[in-house]
DNA sequence: CGAAATCTTGACCGATCTCAACTTACGTGG
DNA sequence: CCACGTAAGTTGAGATCGGTCAAGATTTCG
């Protein structure tokens, strides 16, 4: 278990409202895609209800069972969203990058969080309270459209992942994951795994041992080359996707 | 393959606009949870942009690859939403009942459908065009809140299902599914499977053979009793959930 | 630099899939 | 309403994918 997990997660190193902080809020709000089409005056109004909070690496942002009453928008850093299965097994659901948000699940339903969120590195987050957000959405309906667009993308991804887990075998799931990492034209078809292999295993519904073995197998087949722990070169994408 | 699948899915038996149909639209709109808090005048405006369409059992409503430009709201009947894996395996994603909707995924992103929708029985559906819907959402922001609430529930479900597929074994997934079927206090703890075992298998990421064997096993353990093909009595829910 | 976590590799085993044969349920048409 | 054909469901035997456990190598980070 991570050392910082024992830290009380209410002891944030920084928790400021818009008018008494060092201007971080502005940058926070500015980068959020769901807000970035608004005018300056509206932005300022939004900044008025957002709160910027900093989390240290490993710190828990929320836990399953917590009352969900805020939207969390990542300003800087990385956030792991994971669940525990009924048997207590941890499963990585997704990783948030700056501009991504979470916490919306229960925002509209007044329920409890069903997942955990923790900072993978030192992270800065903007939060908006449920009621403040609802006011904003009612006042500026165009924000809703953005939020819904984001929701629909998330839903799409979640359902695609579900299908993969249900129908593809481990080989294929790994291959598809590698192919997705390639997306943004990287040099030499070289990708950097965005997470530890342990996390990757849980994300793909398998074990670190199997990941290790399958990657070796793919290398033997000549489809990939294992450069270092986190770096992999994709040599034959087409064959990879035909597995 | 279903016989009706060969039928051109543009040949609907009934496709009427609000002002020239037998009043079905009103009932359609009325039952939709995302609209049901509105006033009468607003309802009428909404009915003005909705279209009611009837589908015969087995008919395809949309296919993966189709341009997604409408929201589909089920008025009557049942709709199967399913995907095909890269290997061509079919996986059931969810079943829509009256009041549920689909098609929102690409509604905000102008992309293509990634799933298939087909009528499980004779079904009546209301559709709203993308642009009409966006107008409505901008005009009546409270609808957006309802839609987002529904989205977040869907997302929650999808992520829960993902976790189960990734971390639980087949026994457990079946047990959890049975337990969920029990939800609404049914007589004698007797449940009726909402789908064929073939579909159930694909929903749970397994095969009909395994479903069959596991159910028999659960009966042997005394946790359930197989009454008929689609009826199962839950005898020991607690033990069932401890598998 | 050293402790702790992650990763790798091997051996083994068991859950689940596959294939095949058979039975049962269901919808259609006479 | 029954008979028939097709799809769904069941059961068995065998194969295998992938999980588990354990030991050792490597990486990470204070």
Short mmCIF file of C-alpha atoms (C1' of nucleotides) in Angstrom, two decimals:
data_model
loop_
_atom_site.label_atom_id
_atom_site.label_comp_id
_atom_site.label_asym_id
_atom_site.label_seq_id
_atom_site.Cartn_x
_atom_site.Cartn_y
_atom_site.Cartn_z
CA UNK A 1 0.00 0.00 0.00
CA UNK A 2 1.09 3.49 -0.73
CA UNK A 3 2.63 5.37 2.13
CA UNK A 4 0.64 8.53 1.66
CA UNK A 5 -2.60 6.67 1.79
CA UNK A 6 -2.57 6.89 5.54
CA UNK A 7 -2.53 10.66 5.34
CA UNK A 8 -5.87 12.22 6.13
CA UNK A 9 -7.17 13.34 2.83
CA UNK A 10 -8.70 16.45 4.24
CA UNK A 11 -5.29 17.86 5.03
CA UNK A 12 -4.66 19.41 1.67
CA UNK A 13 -1.56 21.43 1.21
CA UNK A 14 -3.54 24.17 -0.43
CA UNK A 15 -7.21 24.95 -0.57
CA UNK A 16 -8.10 28.38 -1.83
CA UNK A 17 -11.11 30.19 -3.14
CA UNK A 18 -10.91 32.30 -6.22
CA UNK A 19 -10.17 35.59 -4.58
CA UNK A 20 -7.41 34.59 -2.24
CA UNK A 21 -5.14 32.37 -4.24
CA UNK A 22 -2.19 32.88 -6.48
CA UNK A 23 -4.10 32.89 -9.74
CA UNK A 24 -4.01 29.14 -10.24
CA UNK A 25 -7.73 29.07 -10.57
CA UNK A 26 -7.73 31.05 -13.73
CA UNK A 27 -5.41 28.65 -15.47
CA UNK A 28 -7.45 25.79 -14.07
CA UNK A 29 -10.72 27.00 -15.49
CA UNK A 30 -9.14 28.10 -18.71
CA UNK A 31 -7.92 24.69 -19.70
CA UNK A 32 -11.20 22.92 -19.07
CA UNK A 33 -12.74 22.07 -22.42
CA UNK A 34 -16.26 22.29 -21.10
CA UNK A 35 -15.72 25.94 -20.20
CA UNK A 36 -13.41 27.18 -22.90
CA UNK A 37 -16.01 28.59 -25.24
CA UNK A 38 -17.33 31.10 -22.74
CA UNK A 39 -16.76 34.82 -22.49
CA UNK A 40 -14.49 36.44 -19.97
CA UNK A 41 -17.27 37.66 -17.70
CA UNK A 42 -18.77 34.19 -17.57
CA UNK A 43 -15.38 32.70 -16.86
CA UNK A 44 -15.02 34.99 -13.90
CA UNK A 45 -18.37 33.89 -12.59
CA UNK A 46 -17.31 30.30 -12.86
CA UNK A 47 -14.04 30.98 -11.15
CA UNK A 48 -16.11 32.38 -8.34
CA UNK A 49 -17.53 28.97 -7.52
CA UNK A 50 -14.50 26.82 -8.19
CA UNK A 51 -12.00 25.81 -5.58
CA UNK A 52 -8.47 24.75 -6.31
CA UNK A 53 -7.00 21.94 -4.27
CA UNK A 54 -3.56 20.35 -4.41
CA UNK A 55 -2.97 16.68 -3.72
CA UNK A 56 0.35 15.02 -3.05
CA UNK A 57 1.32 11.90 -4.92
CA UNK A 58 -0.59 8.94 -3.58
CA UNK A 59 -3.15 11.02 -1.74
CA UNK A 60 -6.75 9.87 -1.93
CA UNK A 61 -9.14 12.36 -3.52
CA UNK A 62 -12.32 10.44 -2.80
CA UNK A 63 -13.25 6.92 -1.80
CA UNK A 64 -16.11 4.63 -2.65
CA UNK A 65 -18.84 5.33 -0.15
CA UNK A 66 -18.06 9.02 0.14
CA UNK A 67 -20.89 11.43 -0.45
CA UNK A 68 -20.46 12.75 -3.98
CA UNK A 69 -21.11 16.45 -3.97
CA UNK A 70 -18.50 18.00 -6.24
CA UNK A 71 -17.23 17.83 -9.76
CA UNK A 72 -13.46 17.39 -9.86
CA UNK A 73 -11.52 18.81 -12.79
CA UNK A 74 -7.87 17.94 -13.15
CA UNK A 75 -5.72 21.00 -13.61
CA UNK A 76 -2.29 19.44 -13.40
CA UNK A 77 -1.01 15.95 -12.74
CA UNK A 78 -2.57 12.51 -13.09
CA UNK A 79 -5.45 10.86 -11.26
CA UNK A 80 -6.10 7.14 -11.02
CA UNK A 81 -9.76 6.10 -10.92
CA UNK A 82 -10.18 2.57 -9.68
CA UNK A 83 -12.74 0.24 -8.17
CA UNK A 84 -12.65 -2.65 -5.83
CA UNK A 85 -14.48 -5.78 -6.91
CA UNK A 86 -16.78 -7.57 -4.49
CA UNK A 87 -13.81 -9.82 -3.73
CA UNK A 88 -11.61 -6.85 -2.90
CA UNK A 89 -9.58 -6.93 -6.10
CA UNK A 90 -8.53 -3.56 -7.40
CA UNK A 91 -9.34 -2.62 -10.95
CA UNK A 92 -8.06 0.46 -12.72
CA UNK A 93 -10.88 2.18 -14.58
CA UNK A 94 -9.16 5.12 -16.16
CA UNK A 95 -6.49 7.74 -15.73
CA UNK A 96 -7.36 11.41 -15.75
CA UNK A 97 -5.09 13.95 -17.43
CA UNK A 98 -5.33 17.74 -17.17
CA UNK A 99 -8.70 18.86 -18.52
CA UNK A 100 -10.45 15.58 -17.66
CA UNK A 101 -13.07 15.49 -14.95
CA UNK A 102 -14.66 13.04 -12.60
CA UNK A 103 -17.23 12.96 -9.86
CA UNK A 104 -20.13 13.64 -12.17
CA UNK A 105 -21.60 10.19 -11.64
CA UNK A 106 -23.39 11.02 -8.48
CA UNK A 107 -23.50 14.73 -9.11
CA UNK A 108 -26.98 14.52 -10.50
CA UNK A 109 -28.27 11.65 -8.47
CA UNK A 110 -27.16 12.49 -4.95
CA UNK A 111 -25.70 9.07 -4.36
CA UNK A 112 -22.35 7.85 -3.11
CA UNK A 113 -19.14 7.42 -5.02
CA UNK A 114 -18.64 3.87 -6.23
CA UNK A 115 -15.01 4.28 -7.21
CA UNK A 116 -11.80 5.59 -5.71
CA UNK A 117 -9.71 8.46 -6.98
CA UNK A 118 -6.10 9.02 -6.01
CA UNK A 119 -3.30 11.24 -7.27
CA UNK A 120 -0.63 9.37 -9.24
CA UNK A 121 1.74 12.33 -8.99
CA UNK A 122 1.44 15.70 -7.32
CA UNK A 123 -1.82 16.97 -8.69
CA UNK A 124 -3.86 20.13 -8.75
CA UNK A 125 -7.62 19.91 -9.02
CA UNK A 126 -10.51 22.33 -9.38
CA UNK A 127 -13.73 21.42 -7.66
CA UNK A 128 -17.23 22.77 -8.16
CA UNK A 129 -20.01 21.97 -5.71
CA UNK A 130 -23.06 20.16 -6.98
CA UNK A 131 -25.49 23.00 -6.49
CA UNK A 132 -23.12 25.61 -7.85
CA UNK A 133 -22.64 23.47 -10.92
CA UNK A 134 -26.34 22.98 -11.43
CA UNK A 135 -26.82 26.73 -11.25
CA UNK A 136 -24.14 27.19 -13.86
CA UNK A 137 -25.64 24.60 -16.15
CA UNK A 138 -29.08 26.15 -15.93
CA UNK A 139 -27.65 29.60 -16.54
CA UNK A 140 -25.34 28.69 -19.41
CA UNK A 141 -26.97 25.78 -21.23
CA UNK A 142 -24.12 25.57 -23.69
CA UNK A 143 -21.94 24.16 -20.91
CA UNK A 144 -24.38 21.29 -20.62
CA UNK A 145 -23.86 20.38 -24.22
CA UNK A 146 -20.13 20.18 -23.64
CA UNK A 147 -20.58 18.10 -20.52
CA UNK A 148 -22.93 15.76 -22.35
CA UNK A 149 -20.51 15.42 -25.24
CA UNK A 150 -17.83 14.42 -22.75
CA UNK A 151 -20.23 12.00 -21.07
CA UNK A 152 -21.07 10.36 -24.32
CA UNK A 153 -17.40 9.86 -25.14
CA UNK A 154 -16.83 8.31 -21.75
CA UNK A 155 -19.82 6.06 -22.16
CA UNK A 156 -18.56 5.01 -25.55
CA UNK A 157 -15.17 4.13 -24.12
CA UNK A 158 -16.64 2.29 -21.15
CA UNK A 159 -18.86 0.18 -23.35
CA UNK A 160 -16.06 -0.57 -25.76
CA UNK A 161 -13.89 -1.72 -22.88
CA UNK A 162 -16.73 -3.86 -21.57
CA UNK A 163 -17.09 -5.54 -24.94
CA UNK A 164 -13.39 -6.23 -25.10
CA UNK A 165 -13.28 -7.78 -21.68
CA UNK A 166 -16.31 -9.88 -22.51
CA UNK A 167 -15.28 -11.12 -25.93
CA UNK A 168 -11.54 -10.80 -26.59
CA UNK A 169 -8.80 -12.87 -25.12
CA UNK A 170 -5.84 -11.42 -23.31
CA UNK A 171 -3.59 -11.38 -26.40
CA UNK A 172 -6.07 -9.26 -28.27
CA UNK A 173 -6.77 -6.92 -25.41
CA UNK A 174 -3.08 -6.23 -25.02
CA UNK A 175 -2.64 -5.74 -28.75
CA UNK A 176 -5.56 -3.32 -28.90
CA UNK A 177 -4.21 -1.42 -25.96
CA UNK A 178 -0.78 -1.07 -27.54
CA UNK A 179 -2.36 0.09 -30.77
CA UNK A 180 -4.30 2.77 -28.92
CA UNK A 181 -1.15 4.00 -27.24
CA UNK A 182 0.28 4.55 -30.69
CA UNK A 183 -2.51 6.90 -31.75
CA UNK A 184 -0.71 10.23 -31.70
CA UNK A 185 2.12 9.81 -34.20
CA UNK A 186 5.00 8.92 -31.98
CA UNK A 187 8.60 8.70 -33.16
CA UNK A 188 9.67 5.36 -34.60
CA UNK A 189 6.35 3.82 -33.58
CA UNK A 190 7.75 3.87 -30.09
CA UNK A 191 5.25 4.04 -27.26
CA UNK A 192 5.61 4.72 -23.57
CA UNK A 193 3.25 2.79 -21.35
CA UNK A 194 1.14 5.30 -19.43
CA UNK A 195 1.05 3.16 -16.31
CA UNK A 196 2.80 0.36 -14.47
CA UNK A 197 2.35 -3.14 -15.81
CA UNK A 198 0.58 -4.00 -12.61
CA UNK A 199 -2.01 -1.32 -13.33
CA UNK A 200 -2.15 -2.29 -16.96
CA UNK A 201 -2.91 -5.84 -15.92
CA UNK A 202 -5.81 -4.73 -13.76
CA UNK A 203 -7.08 -2.42 -16.48
CA UNK A 204 -7.05 -5.26 -18.98
CA UNK A 205 -8.52 -7.76 -16.55
CA UNK A 206 -5.48 -9.98 -16.25
CA UNK A 207 -2.34 -10.40 -14.12
CA UNK A 208 1.15 -8.88 -14.33
CA UNK A 209 2.58 -12.35 -15.01
CA UNK A 210 0.39 -12.80 -18.05
CA UNK A 211 1.20 -9.33 -19.35
CA UNK A 212 4.87 -10.12 -19.05
CA UNK A 213 4.56 -13.42 -20.87
CA UNK A 214 2.33 -12.11 -23.65
CA UNK A 215 4.60 -9.16 -24.34
CA UNK A 216 7.53 -11.56 -24.62
CA UNK A 217 5.47 -13.69 -26.98
CA UNK A 218 4.62 -10.68 -29.15
CA UNK A 219 8.30 -9.83 -29.29
CA UNK A 220 9.17 -13.38 -30.32
CA UNK A 221 6.63 -13.11 -33.12
CA UNK A 222 8.42 -9.99 -34.27
CA UNK A 223 5.42 -7.71 -33.82
CA UNK A 224 6.94 -5.51 -31.13
CA UNK A 225 10.30 -4.79 -29.54
CA UNK A 226 10.67 -4.32 -25.81
CA UNK A 227 13.01 -1.40 -25.42
CA UNK A 228 12.89 -0.79 -21.71
CA UNK A 229 10.46 -1.33 -18.89
CA UNK A 230 8.00 1.27 -20.12
CA UNK A 231 9.05 1.67 -23.75
CA UNK A 232 7.87 -0.55 -26.56
CA UNK A 233 8.40 -0.23 -30.28
CA UNK A 234 5.57 -1.39 -32.50
CA UNK A 235 7.12 -3.16 -35.46
CA UNK A 236 4.15 -4.76 -37.19
CA UNK A 237 0.90 -3.06 -36.27
CA UNK A 238 -1.16 -4.92 -38.84
CA UNK A 239 -0.17 -8.36 -37.60
CA UNK A 240 -0.63 -7.15 -34.05
CA UNK A 241 -4.25 -6.31 -34.75
CA UNK A 242 -4.93 -9.62 -36.43
CA UNK A 243 -4.13 -11.68 -33.35
CA UNK B 1 -30.20 -14.97 -38.43
CA UNK B 2 -33.58 -13.49 -37.77
CA UNK B 3 -35.91 -13.55 -40.69
CA UNK B 4 -36.94 -9.94 -40.38
CA UNK B 5 -33.37 -8.80 -40.42
CA UNK B 6 -33.39 -8.88 -44.17
CA UNK B 7 -36.21 -6.37 -44.23
CA UNK B 8 -35.06 -2.91 -45.20
CA UNK B 9 -35.15 -0.97 -42.01
CA UNK B 10 -36.37 2.16 -43.69
CA UNK B 11 -39.67 0.51 -44.46
CA UNK B 12 -41.33 1.26 -41.19
CA UNK B 13 -44.89 0.31 -40.79
CA UNK B 14 -45.66 3.70 -39.35
CA UNK B 15 -43.79 6.95 -39.39
CA UNK B 16 -45.80 9.97 -38.36
CA UNK B 17 -45.17 13.51 -37.31
CA UNK B 18 -46.97 15.01 -34.35
CA UNK B 19 -49.84 16.56 -36.22
CA UNK B 20 -50.86 13.68 -38.40
CA UNK B 21 -50.77 10.67 -36.16
CA UNK B 22 -53.22 9.01 -33.90
CA UNK B 23 -52.04 10.61 -30.71
CA UNK B 24 -49.36 8.10 -29.95
CA UNK B 25 -46.78 10.81 -29.74
CA UNK B 26 -48.34 12.35 -26.70
CA UNK B 27 -48.12 9.17 -24.76
CA UNK B 28 -44.63 8.66 -26.04
CA UNK B 29 -43.35 11.97 -24.82
CA UNK B 30 -45.32 11.77 -21.63
CA UNK B 31 -43.63 8.67 -20.36
CA UNK B 32 -40.10 9.86 -20.96
CA UNK B 33 -38.53 10.68 -17.62
CA UNK B 34 -36.31 13.36 -19.06
CA UNK B 35 -39.34 15.33 -20.18
CA UNK B 36 -41.88 14.60 -17.52
CA UNK B 37 -41.27 17.66 -15.35
CA UNK B 38 -42.20 20.12 -18.06
CA UNK B 39 -45.35 22.14 -18.52
CA UNK B 40 -47.99 21.36 -21.07
CA UNK B 41 -46.97 24.08 -23.50
CA UNK B 42 -43.40 22.89 -23.46
CA UNK B 43 -44.53 19.35 -23.97
CA UNK B 44 -46.40 20.38 -27.05
CA UNK B 45 -43.32 22.06 -28.40
CA UNK B 46 -41.35 18.90 -27.86
CA UNK B 47 -43.99 16.80 -29.51
CA UNK B 48 -43.56 19.09 -32.47
CA UNK B 49 -40.06 17.79 -33.10
CA UNK B 50 -40.51 14.17 -32.20
CA UNK B 51 -41.36 11.44 -34.63
CA UNK B 52 -42.93 8.15 -33.75
CA UNK B 53 -41.75 5.05 -35.54
CA UNK B 54 -42.86 1.45 -35.17
CA UNK B 55 -40.51 -1.48 -35.60
CA UNK B 56 -41.43 -5.11 -36.03
CA UNK B 57 -39.81 -7.78 -33.94
CA UNK B 58 -36.29 -8.40 -35.12
CA UNK B 59 -36.09 -5.25 -37.19
CA UNK B 60 -32.84 -3.30 -37.03
CA UNK B 61 -33.15 0.24 -35.69
CA UNK B 62 -29.59 1.30 -36.38
CA UNK B 63 -26.32 -0.42 -37.16
CA UNK B 64 -22.73 0.26 -36.25
CA UNK B 65 -21.35 2.58 -38.88
CA UNK B 66 -24.61 4.44 -39.39
CA UNK B 67 -24.56 8.18 -39.07
CA UNK B 68 -25.94 8.99 -35.62
CA UNK B 69 -28.25 11.93 -35.88
CA UNK B 70 -31.22 11.16 -33.67
CA UNK B 71 -32.04 10.36 -30.11
CA UNK B 72 -34.21 7.25 -29.85
CA UNK B 73 -36.65 6.96 -26.97
CA UNK B 74 -38.45 3.68 -26.43
CA UNK B 75 -42.18 4.13 -26.11
CA UNK B 76 -43.29 0.52 -26.10
CA UNK B 77 -41.50 -2.79 -26.47
CA UNK B 78 -37.89 -3.88 -25.94
CA UNK B 79 -34.71 -2.97 -27.74
CA UNK B 80 -31.47 -4.96 -27.74
CA UNK B 81 -28.29 -2.92 -27.90
CA UNK B 82 -25.33 -5.02 -28.89
CA UNK B 83 -21.84 -4.78 -30.31
CA UNK B 84 -19.66 -6.92 -32.43
CA UNK B 85 -16.15 -7.54 -31.19
CA UNK B 86 -13.20 -7.19 -33.54
CA UNK B 87 -13.48 -10.95 -34.02
CA UNK B 88 -17.14 -10.68 -34.98
CA UNK B 89 -18.51 -12.04 -31.73
CA UNK B 90 -21.79 -10.49 -30.65
CA UNK B 91 -22.05 -9.00 -27.20
CA UNK B 92 -25.25 -7.77 -25.61
CA UNK B 93 -24.73 -4.39 -24.00
CA UNK B 94 -28.12 -3.63 -22.57
CA UNK B 95 -31.82 -3.93 -23.09
CA UNK B 96 -34.00 -0.85 -23.36
CA UNK B 97 -37.43 -0.75 -21.79
CA UNK B 98 -40.11 1.91 -22.30
CA UNK B 99 -38.74 5.27 -21.16
CA UNK B 100 -35.11 4.35 -21.85
CA UNK B 101 -33.22 6.05 -24.64
CA UNK B 102 -30.25 5.46 -26.86
CA UNK B 103 -28.39 7.13 -29.67
CA UNK B 104 -27.08 9.90 -27.48
CA UNK B 105 -23.50 8.69 -27.82
CA UNK B 106 -22.80 10.34 -31.08
CA UNK B 107 -25.54 12.93 -30.75
CA UNK B 108 -23.12 15.49 -29.45
CA UNK B 109 -20.05 14.41 -31.33
CA UNK B 110 -21.32 13.87 -34.85
CA UNK B 111 -19.71 10.48 -35.15
CA UNK B 112 -20.99 7.08 -36.20
CA UNK B 113 -22.89 4.53 -34.15
CA UNK B 114 -20.58 1.91 -32.69
CA UNK B 115 -23.33 -0.46 -31.63
CA UNK B 116 -26.39 -2.11 -33.11
CA UNK B 117 -29.97 -1.67 -31.99
CA UNK B 118 -32.75 -4.06 -32.87
CA UNK B 119 -36.31 -4.59 -31.70
CA UNK B 120 -36.74 -7.68 -29.51
CA UNK B 121 -40.51 -7.51 -29.88
CA UNK B 122 -42.80 -5.17 -31.79
CA UNK B 123 -41.62 -1.80 -30.62
CA UNK B 124 -42.61 1.83 -30.84
CA UNK B 125 -39.95 4.50 -30.65
CA UNK B 126 -39.85 8.29 -30.56
CA UNK B 127 -36.98 9.96 -32.32
CA UNK B 128 -35.68 13.51 -32.05
CA UNK B 129 -33.16 14.89 -34.53
CA UNK B 130 -29.82 16.05 -33.21
CA UNK B 131 -30.29 19.70 -34.00
CA UNK B 132 -33.86 19.78 -32.73
CA UNK B 133 -32.68 18.22 -29.50
CA UNK B 134 -29.86 20.67 -29.08
CA UNK B 135 -32.32 23.52 -29.52
CA UNK B 136 -34.53 22.00 -26.87
CA UNK B 137 -31.66 21.57 -24.47
CA UNK B 138 -30.52 25.14 -24.90
CA UNK B 139 -34.07 26.39 -24.46
CA UNK B 140 -34.99 24.24 -21.47
CA UNK B 141 -31.79 23.67 -19.52
CA UNK B 142 -33.58 21.55 -16.97
CA UNK B 143 -33.92 18.80 -19.57
CA UNK B 144 -30.14 18.71 -19.76
CA UNK B 145 -29.92 17.95 -16.09
CA UNK B 146 -32.23 14.99 -16.55
CA UNK B 147 -30.28 13.74 -19.51
CA UNK B 148 -27.03 14.06 -17.60
CA UNK B 149 -28.48 12.23 -14.64
CA UNK B 150 -29.41 9.40 -16.96
CA UNK B 151 -25.97 9.47 -18.53
CA UNK B 152 -24.28 9.23 -15.19
CA UNK B 153 -26.40 6.22 -14.24
CA UNK B 154 -25.50 4.53 -17.48
CA UNK B 155 -21.84 5.29 -16.96
CA UNK B 156 -22.03 3.90 -13.48
CA UNK B 157 -23.56 0.69 -14.74
CA UNK B 158 -21.10 0.36 -17.56
CA UNK B 159 -18.13 0.78 -15.26
CA UNK B 160 -19.54 -1.65 -12.75
CA UNK B 161 -20.00 -4.22 -15.48
CA UNK B 162 -16.46 -3.59 -16.69
CA UNK B 163 -15.10 -4.21 -13.22
CA UNK B 164 -17.05 -7.41 -12.91
CA UNK B 165 -15.85 -8.74 -16.22
CA UNK B 166 -12.30 -7.81 -15.33
CA UNK B 167 -12.17 -9.17 -11.81
CA UNK B 168 -14.89 -11.72 -11.05
CA UNK B 169 -15.12 -15.23 -12.27
CA UNK B 170 -18.11 -16.60 -14.10
CA UNK B 171 -19.76 -18.05 -10.97
CA UNK B 172 -19.77 -14.66 -9.33
CA UNK B 173 -20.95 -12.77 -12.37
CA UNK B 174 -23.89 -15.12 -12.70
CA UNK B 175 -24.70 -14.85 -9.01
CA UNK B 176 -24.56 -11.06 -9.10
CA UNK B 177 -26.77 -11.03 -12.16
CA UNK B 178 -29.37 -13.25 -10.52
CA UNK B 179 -29.30 -11.07 -7.44
CA UNK B 180 -29.95 -7.99 -9.52
CA UNK B 181 -32.90 -9.64 -11.20
CA UNK B 182 -34.39 -10.12 -7.77
CA UNK B 183 -34.34 -6.40 -6.96
CA UNK B 184 -38.02 -5.56 -7.23
CA UNK B 185 -39.68 -7.76 -4.61
CA UNK B 186 -40.84 -10.66 -6.70
CA UNK B 187 -43.10 -13.40 -5.42
CA UNK B 188 -41.38 -16.34 -3.73
CA UNK B 189 -37.99 -14.96 -4.69
CA UNK B 190 -38.82 -16.18 -8.15
CA UNK B 191 -37.19 -14.41 -11.04
CA UNK B 192 -37.80 -14.48 -14.77
CA UNK B 193 -34.70 -14.15 -16.89
CA UNK B 194 -35.10 -11.03 -19.03
CA UNK B 195 -33.33 -12.59 -22.00
CA UNK B 196 -32.34 -15.85 -23.56
CA UNK B 197 -29.47 -17.74 -21.98
CA UNK B 198 -27.53 -17.21 -25.16
CA UNK B 199 -27.84 -13.46 -24.71
CA UNK B 200 -27.15 -13.76 -21.02
CA UNK B 201 -23.96 -15.61 -21.82
CA UNK B 202 -22.77 -12.87 -24.12
CA UNK B 203 -23.77 -10.19 -21.61
CA UNK B 204 -21.75 -11.91 -18.91
CA UNK B 205 -18.82 -12.62 -21.18
CA UNK B 206 -19.16 -16.39 -21.21
CA UNK B 207 -20.82 -19.17 -23.22
CA UNK B 208 -24.28 -20.77 -23.04
CA UNK B 209 -22.66 -24.08 -22.07
CA UNK B 210 -20.99 -22.53 -19.06
CA UNK B 211 -24.18 -20.75 -18.02
CA UNK B 212 -26.01 -24.03 -18.16
CA UNK B 213 -23.42 -25.88 -16.09
CA UNK B 214 -23.04 -23.15 -13.50
CA UNK B 215 -26.78 -22.85 -12.97
CA UNK B 216 -26.94 -26.59 -12.44
CA UNK B 217 -24.07 -26.30 -9.98
CA UNK B 218 -25.85 -23.54 -8.07
CA UNK B 219 -28.93 -25.72 -7.90
CA UNK B 220 -26.90 -28.65 -6.58
CA UNK B 221 -25.52 -26.37 -3.88
CA UNK B 222 -29.10 -25.56 -2.95
CA UNK B 223 -28.79 -21.85 -3.62
CA UNK B 224 -31.32 -21.73 -6.43
CA UNK B 225 -34.02 -23.87 -7.99
CA UNK B 226 -34.49 -24.10 -11.73
CA UNK B 227 -38.20 -23.97 -12.29
CA UNK B 228 -38.44 -23.69 -16.03
CA UNK B 229 -36.31 -22.44 -18.85
CA UNK B 230 -36.69 -18.79 -17.89
CA UNK B 231 -37.80 -19.05 -14.27
CA UNK B 232 -35.46 -19.44 -11.33
CA UNK B 233 -36.19 -19.37 -7.64
CA UNK B 234 -33.52 -17.85 -5.41
CA UNK B 235 -33.37 -19.98 -2.29
CA UNK B 236 -30.27 -18.73 -0.52
CA UNK B 237 -29.35 -15.23 -1.64
CA UNK B 238 -26.67 -14.75 1.00
CA UNK B 239 -24.72 -17.84 0.04
CA UNK B 240 -25.19 -16.95 -3.59
CA UNK B 241 -23.45 -13.64 -3.05
CA UNK B 242 -20.58 -15.22 -1.15
CA UNK B 243 -19.43 -17.38 -4.03
"C1'" DC C 1 22.95 3.14 -1.49
"C1'" DG C 2 19.33 0.14 0.25
"C1'" DA C 3 14.55 -1.23 1.13
"C1'" DA C 4 10.34 -2.01 -1.06
"C1'" DA C 5 7.76 -2.47 -4.93
"C1'" DT C 6 7.51 -4.00 -9.51
"C1'" DC C 7 8.61 -7.14 -12.95
"C1'" DT C 8 10.03 -11.63 -14.87
"C1'" DT C 9 10.30 -16.54 -15.32
"C1'" DG C 10 9.09 -21.29 -14.30
"C1'" DA C 11 6.05 -25.07 -12.94
"C1'" DC C 12 1.62 -26.45 -12.16
"C1'" DC C 13 -3.27 -26.62 -12.11
"C1'" DG C 14 -7.90 -25.52 -12.71
"C1'" DA C 15 -11.64 -22.80 -14.73
"C1'" DT C 16 -13.69 -22.18 -18.87
"C1'" DC C 17 -13.92 -22.74 -23.82
"C1'" DT C 18 -14.60 -25.73 -27.83
"C1'" DC C 19 -16.64 -29.22 -30.39
"C1'" DA C 20 -20.12 -32.50 -30.93
"C1'" DA C 21 -24.34 -34.92 -30.07
"C1'" DC C 22 -28.62 -34.75 -28.24
"C1'" DT C 23 -32.92 -32.64 -26.15
"C1'" DT C 24 -36.13 -29.08 -25.55
"C1'" DA C 25 -38.65 -24.84 -26.72
"C1'" DC C 26 -40.63 -21.88 -30.06
"C1'" DG C 27 -42.79 -19.92 -34.13
"C1'" DT C 28 -44.88 -20.87 -38.58
"C1'" DG C 29 -47.95 -22.69 -41.69
"C1'" DG C 30 -51.13 -26.08 -42.86
"C1'" DC D 1 -54.58 -26.81 -32.94
"C1'" DC D 2 -51.06 -29.77 -34.27
"C1'" DA D 3 -46.74 -30.91 -36.87
"C1'" DC D 4 -42.65 -29.58 -38.27
"C1'" DG D 5 -38.33 -27.12 -38.71
"C1'" DT D 6 -35.17 -24.16 -36.61
"C1'" DA D 7 -33.05 -22.02 -32.82
"C1'" DA D 8 -31.95 -22.48 -28.05
"C1'" DG D 9 -30.43 -25.16 -24.39
"C1'" DT D 10 -28.02 -29.20 -22.23
"C1'" DT D 11 -24.51 -32.58 -21.45
"C1'" DG D 12 -20.08 -34.85 -22.07
"C1'" DA D 13 -15.15 -35.19 -23.18
"C1'" DG D 14 -11.08 -33.05 -24.18
"C1'" DA D 15 -7.99 -29.10 -24.87
"C1'" DT D 16 -6.03 -24.80 -23.40
"C1'" DC D 17 -5.71 -20.31 -21.79
"C1'" DG D 18 -4.58 -17.96 -18.16
"C1'" DG D 19 -4.33 -17.82 -13.07
"C1'" DT D 20 -1.62 -18.99 -8.86
"C1'" DC D 21 2.41 -19.60 -6.19
"C1'" DA D 22 7.18 -19.07 -5.60
"C1'" DA D 23 11.82 -17.49 -6.47
"C1'" DG D 24 14.78 -14.40 -8.41
"C1'" DA D 25 15.91 -9.98 -11.14
"C1'" DT D 26 15.14 -5.26 -11.79
"C1'" DT D 27 13.49 -0.78 -10.97
"C1'" DT D 28 12.16 3.00 -8.10
"C1'" DC D 29 12.60 6.27 -4.69
"C1'" DG D 30 13.78 8.10 -0.34
#
